[in-house]
Short mmCIF file of C-alpha atoms in Angstrom, two decimals:
data_model
loop_
_atom_site.label_atom_id
_atom_site.label_comp_id
_atom_site.label_asym_id
_atom_site.label_seq_id
_atom_site.Cartn_x
_atom_site.Cartn_y
_atom_site.Cartn_z
CA MET A 1169 0.00 -0.09 0.14
CA GLY A 1170 1.55 2.94 -0.90
CA VAL A 1171 1.44 6.44 1.24
CA VAL A 1172 -1.70 8.90 0.21
CA LEU A 1173 -2.26 12.27 2.20
CA TYR A 1174 -5.18 13.63 2.45
CA ASP A 1175 -4.78 17.25 2.30
CA TYR A 1176 -6.06 20.49 1.28
CA TRP A 1177 -3.35 22.80 -0.60
CA ARG A 1178 -3.75 26.32 2.14
CA SER A 1179 -3.98 24.35 4.88
CA SER A 1180 -0.85 25.42 6.98
CA ALA A 1181 -1.06 21.38 9.09
CA SER A 1182 -1.45 19.83 5.49
CA TYR A 1183 2.08 21.62 4.16
CA ARG A 1184 3.87 21.03 7.16
CA VAL A 1185 3.23 17.14 6.62
CA ARG A 1186 3.93 17.50 3.01
CA ILE A 1187 7.32 19.14 3.51
CA ALA A 1188 8.11 16.27 5.77
CA LEU A 1189 7.13 13.58 3.26
CA GLY A 1190 9.39 15.21 0.96
CA LEU A 1191 12.49 15.32 3.36
CA ALA A 1192 11.89 11.81 3.85
CA GLY A 1193 12.44 11.14 0.44
CA LEU A 1194 8.82 9.07 0.43
CA ASP A 1195 6.47 8.41 -2.63
CA TRP A 1196 3.37 9.39 -1.87
CA GLN A 1197 0.48 11.04 -3.38
CA ALA A 1198 -1.65 13.67 -2.72
CA VAL A 1199 -5.71 13.61 -2.38
CA SER A 1200 -7.01 16.88 -1.83
CA VAL A 1201 -9.93 17.55 0.56
CA ASN A 1202 -11.70 20.27 -0.53
CA LEU A 1203 -12.38 22.21 2.55
CA LEU A 1204 -14.60 25.25 0.88
CA THR A 1205 -17.16 22.49 -0.26
CA GLY A 1206 -17.33 20.66 3.07
CA GLU A 1207 -15.64 17.59 1.54
CA HIS A 1208 -13.70 17.41 5.41
CA ARG A 1209 -17.16 16.75 6.91
CA ASP A 1210 -18.20 13.64 4.52
CA THR A 1211 -19.05 10.68 5.42
CA GLN A 1212 -15.38 9.57 4.33
CA ASN A 1213 -13.39 12.16 5.33
CA LEU A 1214 -14.80 11.56 8.57
CA ALA A 1215 -14.26 8.21 8.63
CA ARG A 1216 -10.32 8.69 8.27
CA ASN A 1217 -10.13 11.62 10.43
CA PRO A 1218 -12.73 11.62 13.33
CA GLN A 1219 -11.96 15.06 13.96
CA GLY A 1220 -12.91 15.77 10.16
CA LEU A 1221 -9.95 17.56 9.56
CA VAL A 1222 -6.60 17.32 7.10
CA PRO A 1223 -4.11 16.42 7.12
CA THR A 1224 -5.00 12.22 7.19
CA LEU A 1225 -1.51 10.26 6.08
CA GLU A 1226 -2.22 6.73 4.81
CA ILE A 1227 0.98 4.91 6.04
CA ASP A 1228 3.22 1.58 7.37
CA GLY A 1229 -0.84 0.08 7.61
CA GLN A 1230 -1.74 3.08 9.72
CA THR A 1231 -3.96 5.37 9.64
CA LEU A 1232 -3.05 8.59 11.21
CA THR A 1233 -4.17 12.65 12.38
CA GLN A 1234 -2.79 15.93 13.83
CA SER A 1235 -0.11 16.92 12.09
CA LEU A 1236 1.90 17.41 14.38
CA ALA A 1237 1.76 13.54 15.64
CA ILE A 1238 2.30 12.80 11.87
CA LEU A 1239 5.48 14.94 11.91
CA GLU A 1240 7.09 13.20 15.30
CA TYR A 1241 5.65 9.78 13.40
CA LEU A 1242 7.93 10.31 10.49
CA ASP A 1243 10.66 11.68 12.29
CA GLU A 1244 10.78 8.35 14.39
CA THR A 1245 9.92 5.95 11.95
CA ARG A 1246 12.06 7.68 9.02
CA GLY A 1247 14.74 9.22 10.91
CA LEU A 1248 14.65 13.09 10.27
CA GLY A 1249 16.99 14.11 12.22
CA LEU A 1250 13.53 17.22 13.09
CA LEU A 1251 14.36 16.78 17.41
CA PRO A 1252 17.86 17.01 18.67
CA ALA A 1253 19.54 14.37 20.30
CA ASP A 1254 19.50 16.34 24.18
CA ALA A 1255 16.53 16.38 26.02
CA ALA A 1256 16.56 20.00 26.71
CA GLY A 1257 17.24 20.82 22.64
CA ARG A 1258 13.95 19.21 22.10
CA ALA A 1259 11.81 20.95 25.10
CA ARG A 1260 13.33 24.27 22.81
CA VAL A 1261 11.95 22.74 19.75
CA ARG A 1262 9.15 21.52 20.67
CA ALA A 1263 8.32 24.74 22.40
CA LEU A 1264 8.89 26.99 19.17
CA ALA A 1265 6.58 24.41 16.90
CA HIS A 1266 4.19 25.02 19.42
CA ALA A 1267 4.64 28.64 19.82
CA VAL A 1268 3.50 28.97 15.92
CA ALA A 1269 1.27 25.78 16.11
CA MET A 1270 -0.96 26.22 19.14
CA GLU A 1271 -0.41 29.59 19.94
CA ILE A 1272 -1.04 31.40 16.51
CA HIS A 1273 -2.52 28.65 14.22
CA PRO A 1274 -5.55 27.36 15.48
CA VAL A 1275 -6.65 31.26 16.51
CA CYS A 1276 -6.90 32.48 12.72
CA ASN A 1277 -7.61 28.96 11.56
CA LEU A 1278 -10.89 29.75 8.38
CA SER A 1279 -13.23 28.61 10.82
CA VAL A 1280 -12.53 30.09 13.85
CA ALA A 1281 -12.21 33.31 11.69
CA ARG A 1282 -15.43 33.11 9.82
CA HIS A 1283 -16.50 32.11 13.00
CA ALA A 1284 -16.08 35.36 14.75
CA VAL A 1285 -16.21 37.58 11.62
CA ASP A 1286 -20.39 35.73 10.75
CA ALA A 1287 -21.17 36.11 14.66
CA SER A 1288 -19.89 39.21 15.15
CA GLY A 1289 -22.45 41.17 12.55
CA GLY A 1290 -19.17 42.35 10.37
CA ALA A 1291 -17.10 44.22 13.59
CA ILE A 1292 -14.46 41.42 13.38
CA THR A 1293 -13.19 40.82 9.40
CA MET A 1294 -10.81 38.58 8.56
CA GLU A 1295 -8.32 40.87 8.16
CA SER A 1296 -8.84 42.33 11.85
CA TRP A 1297 -8.93 39.35 13.41
CA MET A 1298 -5.40 37.98 11.61
CA GLN A 1299 -4.15 41.68 12.06
CA ARG A 1300 -4.80 40.63 16.08
CA PHE A 1301 -2.65 37.33 16.34
CA ILE A 1302 -0.82 36.75 14.23
CA PRO A 1303 1.88 39.42 14.73
CA PRO A 1304 2.19 39.60 18.56
CA GLY A 1305 2.59 35.66 17.69
CA LEU A 1306 5.37 35.86 15.30
CA ALA A 1307 7.32 38.51 17.41
CA ALA A 1308 6.54 35.77 20.08
CA VAL A 1309 8.68 33.91 18.14
CA GLU A 1310 11.37 36.38 17.75
CA ARG A 1311 12.15 36.74 20.81
CA MET A 1312 12.34 32.98 21.56
CA LEU A 1313 15.28 32.75 18.45
CA GLY A 1314 16.64 35.15 20.40
CA ASP A 1315 18.94 32.35 21.83
CA THR A 1316 22.39 31.30 21.00
CA ALA A 1317 20.63 27.75 19.96
CA THR A 1318 19.00 29.24 16.77
CA GLY A 1319 21.41 29.03 14.25
CA ARG A 1320 21.26 28.84 9.85
CA TYR A 1321 17.41 27.93 11.23
CA CYS A 1322 15.72 27.62 14.11
CA HIS A 1323 17.81 25.68 16.68
CA GLY A 1324 21.27 24.60 15.13
CA ASP A 1325 21.90 24.30 11.21
CA THR A 1326 19.54 21.29 10.35
CA PRO A 1327 15.71 22.19 10.14
CA THR A 1328 13.82 20.66 12.68
CA LEU A 1329 9.84 20.15 13.60
CA ALA A 1330 9.98 24.34 14.17
CA ASP A 1331 11.34 25.00 10.87
CA LEU A 1332 8.17 23.00 9.80
CA CYS A 1333 5.77 25.00 11.55
CA LEU A 1334 6.95 28.32 10.65
CA VAL A 1335 6.61 27.80 6.90
CA PRO A 1336 3.31 27.47 6.44
CA GLN A 1337 2.81 29.67 8.87
CA MET A 1338 4.94 32.76 7.20
CA TYR A 1339 3.18 31.44 4.18
CA ASN A 1340 -0.53 32.75 6.04
CA ALA A 1341 1.47 36.06 6.95
CA ALA A 1342 1.99 36.71 3.59
CA ARG A 1343 -1.92 36.18 2.45
CA TRP A 1344 -3.31 37.98 4.83
CA GLY A 1345 -0.55 41.31 4.04
CA ILE A 1346 0.71 41.43 7.95
CA ASP A 1347 4.30 43.01 7.63
CA THR A 1348 7.39 40.92 8.87
CA SER A 1349 10.17 42.89 8.29
CA ALA A 1350 10.12 43.99 11.59
CA LEU A 1351 11.33 40.16 12.39
CA PRO A 1352 14.95 39.53 10.86
CA ARG A 1353 15.82 36.40 12.65
CA ILE A 1354 12.31 34.99 11.44
CA THR A 1355 12.94 36.30 7.89
CA ALA A 1356 16.86 34.89 7.65
CA ILE A 1357 15.72 31.71 9.02
CA MET A 1358 13.49 31.78 6.07
CA ALA A 1359 15.74 32.58 3.49
CA ALA A 1360 17.34 29.94 4.39
CA LEU A 1361 14.28 27.18 4.81
CA ASN A 1362 13.30 28.12 0.55
CA ASP A 1363 16.62 27.42 -0.42
CA ILE A 1364 15.48 23.41 1.09
CA PRO A 1365 13.68 21.18 -2.64
CA ALA A 1366 11.25 19.27 -0.12
CA VAL A 1367 10.34 23.25 1.32
CA GLN A 1368 9.84 24.28 -2.52
CA ALA A 1369 7.88 20.82 -3.85
CA ALA A 1370 5.43 21.55 -0.82
CA HIS A 1371 4.65 24.92 -1.72
CA PRO A 1372 0.19 25.23 -2.05
CA ASP A 1373 0.47 26.30 -5.07
CA HIS A 1374 1.78 23.03 -6.38
CA PHE A 1375 -1.28 21.26 -4.79
CA LYS A 1376 -4.19 23.56 -5.94
CA PRO A 1377 -7.15 21.63 -6.99
CA GLU A 1378 -8.09 22.57 -10.90
CA GLY A 1379 -10.94 24.02 -11.73
CA MET T 436 18.49 24.37 42.52
CA GLY T 437 14.92 23.55 43.25
CA VAL T 438 11.63 22.63 40.62
CA VAL T 439 9.92 26.05 40.16
CA LEU T 440 6.59 26.07 38.53
CA TYR T 441 5.48 29.47 37.42
CA ASP T 442 1.56 28.92 36.48
CA TYR T 443 -1.59 30.29 37.37
CA TRP T 444 -4.80 28.39 38.49
CA ARG T 445 -7.01 28.20 36.64
CA SER T 446 -4.47 27.99 33.01
CA SER T 447 -5.32 25.13 31.71
CA ALA T 448 -1.69 24.46 29.78
CA SER T 449 -0.28 24.81 33.58
CA TYR T 450 -2.39 22.09 35.54
CA ARG T 451 -0.95 19.64 32.42
CA VAL T 452 2.56 20.51 34.08
CA ARG T 453 1.12 20.22 37.64
CA ILE T 454 -0.33 16.77 37.05
CA ALA T 455 2.76 15.48 34.99
CA LEU T 456 5.10 16.99 38.23
CA GLY T 457 2.90 15.44 40.51
CA LEU T 458 3.07 12.16 38.41
CA ALA T 459 6.79 12.58 38.60
CA GLY T 460 6.83 12.56 41.92
CA LEU T 461 9.03 15.03 42.49
CA ASP T 462 9.35 18.29 44.79
CA TRP T 463 8.77 21.60 43.47
CA GLN T 464 7.48 25.16 44.30
CA ALA T 465 4.64 26.54 42.44
CA VAL T 466 4.84 30.44 41.74
CA SER T 467 1.82 32.47 41.18
CA VAL T 468 1.45 34.77 37.73
CA ASN T 469 -1.60 36.94 37.86
CA LEU T 470 -3.47 36.71 34.75
CA LEU T 471 -5.75 39.08 35.33
CA THR T 472 -3.71 41.85 37.07
CA GLY T 473 -1.37 41.33 33.55
CA GLU T 474 1.62 39.88 35.62
CA HIS T 475 2.73 37.09 33.02
CA ARG T 476 3.52 40.37 30.62
CA ASP T 477 5.80 42.02 32.94
CA THR T 478 9.48 41.97 32.49
CA GLN T 479 10.13 39.38 34.71
CA ASN T 480 8.30 37.04 33.27
CA LEU T 481 9.12 37.83 29.78
CA ALA T 482 12.50 37.15 30.64
CA ARG T 483 11.85 33.69 31.24
CA ASN T 484 8.98 33.39 28.55
CA PRO T 485 9.34 35.33 25.78
CA GLN T 486 5.69 34.45 24.83
CA GLY T 487 4.49 36.17 28.48
CA LEU T 488 2.18 33.01 28.60
CA VAL T 489 2.51 30.32 31.57
CA PRO T 490 3.35 28.09 32.58
CA THR T 491 7.25 28.45 32.84
CA LEU T 492 9.40 25.34 34.31
CA GLU T 493 12.68 25.83 35.98
CA ILE T 494 14.28 22.42 36.13
CA ASP T 495 17.93 20.92 35.59
CA GLY T 496 18.88 24.03 34.78
CA GLN T 497 17.02 24.79 32.43
CA THR T 498 13.72 26.94 32.06
CA LEU T 499 11.36 25.30 29.89
CA THR T 500 8.35 27.01 27.65
CA GLN T 501 4.63 24.92 26.39
CA SER T 502 3.29 22.74 28.32
CA LEU T 503 3.39 19.74 25.93
CA ALA T 504 6.99 20.50 25.46
CA ILE T 505 7.52 20.69 29.09
CA LEU T 506 5.65 17.12 29.14
CA GLU T 507 7.77 15.53 26.54
CA TYR T 508 10.60 16.65 28.47
CA LEU T 509 9.40 15.39 31.61
CA ASP T 510 8.32 12.11 29.93
CA GLU T 511 11.97 11.27 28.42
CA THR T 512 14.20 12.60 31.54
CA ARG T 513 11.64 11.29 34.31
CA GLY T 514 10.62 7.70 32.83
CA LEU T 515 6.42 8.76 33.10
CA GLY T 516 5.68 6.42 30.65
CA LEU T 517 3.53 9.06 29.33
CA LEU T 518 3.75 7.92 25.77
CA PRO T 519 3.09 4.38 24.62
CA ALA T 520 6.06 2.20 23.16
CA ASP T 521 5.45 1.97 19.99
CA ALA T 522 5.77 4.80 17.44
CA ALA T 523 1.57 4.02 16.15
CA GLY T 524 1.05 4.37 19.60
CA ARG T 525 3.00 7.53 20.39
CA ALA T 526 1.01 9.00 17.36
CA ARG T 527 -2.35 8.54 18.81
CA VAL T 528 -1.86 9.42 21.81
CA ARG T 529 0.26 12.54 20.55
CA ALA T 530 -3.32 12.97 18.03
CA LEU T 531 -5.20 12.98 21.25
CA ALA T 532 -3.80 15.80 22.93
CA HIS T 533 -3.31 17.62 20.18
CA ALA T 534 -7.50 17.11 19.15
CA VAL T 535 -7.89 19.07 22.70
CA ALA T 536 -4.83 21.22 22.56
CA MET T 537 -4.21 22.17 19.62
CA GLU T 538 -8.11 22.35 18.50
CA ILE T 539 -10.52 23.28 21.47
CA HIS T 540 -7.75 25.01 24.55
CA PRO T 541 -5.89 27.97 22.14
CA VAL T 542 -9.61 29.07 20.65
CA CYS T 543 -11.34 28.89 23.83
CA ASN T 544 -8.15 30.31 25.54
CA LEU T 545 -9.69 34.18 27.90
CA SER T 546 -7.59 36.66 25.72
CA VAL T 547 -9.02 35.15 22.28
CA ALA T 548 -12.36 34.77 23.81
CA ARG T 549 -12.16 38.28 25.74
CA HIS T 550 -11.21 39.82 22.30
CA ALA T 551 -13.89 37.86 20.95
CA VAL T 552 -16.60 39.29 22.85
CA ASP T 553 -15.28 42.77 23.08
CA ALA T 554 -14.79 43.27 18.92
CA SER T 555 -18.01 42.12 18.61
CA GLY T 556 -19.54 44.80 20.49
CA GLY T 557 -21.16 42.21 22.91
CA ALA T 558 -22.69 40.39 19.98
CA ILE T 559 -20.11 37.31 20.58
CA THR T 560 -20.52 36.50 24.83
CA MET T 561 -17.94 34.46 26.68
CA GLU T 562 -20.68 31.31 26.92
CA SER T 563 -21.61 31.55 23.29
CA TRP T 564 -17.96 31.86 22.10
CA MET T 565 -17.39 28.30 24.55
CA GLN T 566 -20.47 26.82 23.15
CA ARG T 567 -19.53 27.20 19.70
CA PHE T 568 -15.94 25.43 20.32
CA ILE T 569 -16.10 23.21 23.34
CA PRO T 570 -18.63 20.80 22.29
CA PRO T 571 -17.81 20.07 18.47
CA GLY T 572 -14.59 19.52 19.97
CA LEU T 573 -15.11 16.82 22.63
CA ALA T 574 -17.09 15.62 20.67
CA ALA T 575 -14.77 15.18 17.74
CA VAL T 576 -12.55 13.28 21.04
CA GLU T 577 -15.15 11.03 21.88
CA ARG T 578 -14.63 9.72 18.23
CA MET T 579 -11.40 9.36 18.70
CA LEU T 580 -11.54 7.06 21.66
CA GLY T 581 -14.12 4.82 19.86
CA ASP T 582 -10.91 2.50 18.98
CA THR T 583 -9.66 -0.34 20.49
CA ALA T 584 -6.94 1.11 22.12
CA THR T 585 -8.90 2.97 24.32
CA GLY T 586 -8.66 1.87 27.74
CA ARG T 587 -9.00 2.84 31.68
CA TYR T 588 -7.63 5.95 30.15
CA CYS T 589 -7.24 7.17 26.48
CA HIS T 590 -4.74 4.75 25.96
CA GLY T 591 -4.72 1.77 27.67
CA ASP T 592 -4.93 1.24 31.22
CA THR T 593 -2.18 4.04 32.15
CA PRO T 594 -2.12 7.57 32.47
CA THR T 595 -0.98 9.52 29.09
CA LEU T 596 0.09 12.66 27.86
CA ALA T 597 -3.42 12.62 26.18
CA ASP T 598 -4.68 12.29 29.49
CA LEU T 599 -3.06 15.32 31.04
CA CYS T 600 -5.13 17.27 28.21
CA LEU T 601 -8.17 15.76 28.90
CA VAL T 602 -8.46 16.99 32.66
CA PRO T 603 -8.13 20.74 32.52
CA GLN T 604 -10.46 20.54 29.36
CA MET T 605 -12.97 18.24 30.92
CA TYR T 606 -12.54 21.86 34.34
CA ASN T 607 -12.94 24.12 31.73
CA ALA T 608 -15.99 22.40 30.08
CA ALA T 609 -18.19 22.46 33.66
CA ARG T 610 -17.08 25.77 34.26
CA TRP T 611 -18.60 27.28 31.20
CA GLY T 612 -21.42 24.72 31.97
CA ILE T 613 -21.28 22.73 28.71
CA ASP T 614 -23.51 19.86 28.93
CA THR T 615 -20.36 16.69 28.58
CA SER T 616 -23.76 13.30 29.32
CA ALA T 617 -23.34 12.28 25.85
CA LEU T 618 -19.48 11.23 26.37
CA PRO T 619 -19.61 8.50 27.41
CA ARG T 620 -16.34 7.31 27.24
CA ILE T 621 -14.78 10.65 28.25
CA THR T 622 -17.31 10.65 30.72
CA ALA T 623 -15.60 7.01 32.35
CA ILE T 624 -11.92 8.19 31.41
CA MET T 625 -12.48 11.09 33.65
CA ALA T 626 -13.40 9.07 36.67
CA ALA T 627 -10.55 6.59 36.55
CA LEU T 628 -8.16 10.01 35.65
CA ASN T 629 -10.10 11.38 39.30
CA ASP T 630 -9.03 8.75 40.83
CA ILE T 631 -5.71 9.01 40.83
CA PRO T 632 -3.62 11.22 43.34
CA ALA T 633 -1.31 13.72 41.33
CA VAL T 634 -4.34 14.86 38.59
CA GLN T 635 -6.11 15.27 42.61
CA ALA T 636 -3.65 17.06 43.85
CA ALA T 637 -3.36 19.42 40.76
CA HIS T 638 -6.99 20.43 40.58
CA PRO T 639 -6.81 24.40 40.07
CA ASP T 640 -8.61 24.99 43.48
CA HIS T 641 -5.44 24.09 45.23
CA PHE T 642 -3.32 26.86 43.31
CA LYS T 643 -5.88 29.50 43.85
CA PRO T 644 -3.56 32.96 44.78
CA GLU T 645 -4.91 34.07 48.23
CA GLY T 646 -7.13 37.32 49.12
#
């Protein structure tokens, strides 16, 4: 059985997993679950992903959900080096990853932001919601990176879990017109990350459904 | 140097770490950072926690942030058994933990909910926000638990990372008057969890600042 990723092109969580699959050099197939037409809440998607979300990864006879759990699985089974060897380093990398994946991303998820907009009767806009949460969240990550453990990437000179969370978050920041010019550490790390073929190959533009 | 946890009694993320410290049998001290008076944004707290959040754990000469990163560190260095031995099991436990800690908790964080209320001019209330996100989030976790790997606890018969996320989330659900009677798996697991001394000892009521 091949490796199948059920994803959506603009889903940050899917994007993280696409990068890891690329780093692993796996032969895998993407199956798009269209969030705009509600395919994620279909019986088929719920059967593979009880939360009704993307991504879901079919691999090794397992059906895995939740992007960071998938990244840790790929790291453990494919030796991607996404976490450093020392416990303190692993804690730092996970803290950086979670500073993006738990603090910024869930709040700025489209379904959450759209609910805020709708339930506020228009007093909240998509833009105002994103502006409220993305800039301070990224500024906090920038402060966390002001540490000697930061290297070419978020932690040392090889990409880690933290970098795989940062890439989609910066894509989203650009999408919402967030000014990131005051984030020199993140900007330098992003330049290094964008040189990695697996990062380039995972870009949403390559996974946009046709039509 | 002793183990110090900078926490806040009602913070779910702090509550998770308190349970783990109890399971580890560590001698530790709680220092309250009052979120209501803005102490988390003070210079002192920012120096230890660049995100301006709680919890922060001082241990082994390290200053650790982000609750799930801390839990993984404690598991790795104190052998708490919070993750199963097999990679697929670890992926399931992390997925369950993240279904709470990434999907429900960040969106229902008080600072996010309060912003939604304030920016909506009152069209959104704290209660309506919680009702919108906690019940479907818990229902998804209930579905994920419909799996033979579920035992006395979320995964097998010993507490894992998933259980440590579930306990504070259920405390929050009760706080906001969420009806959880249609969640039999979670209800049974919570009953088992509430029998554990480390879970009892970590309850927010024991960490409420005086005055």
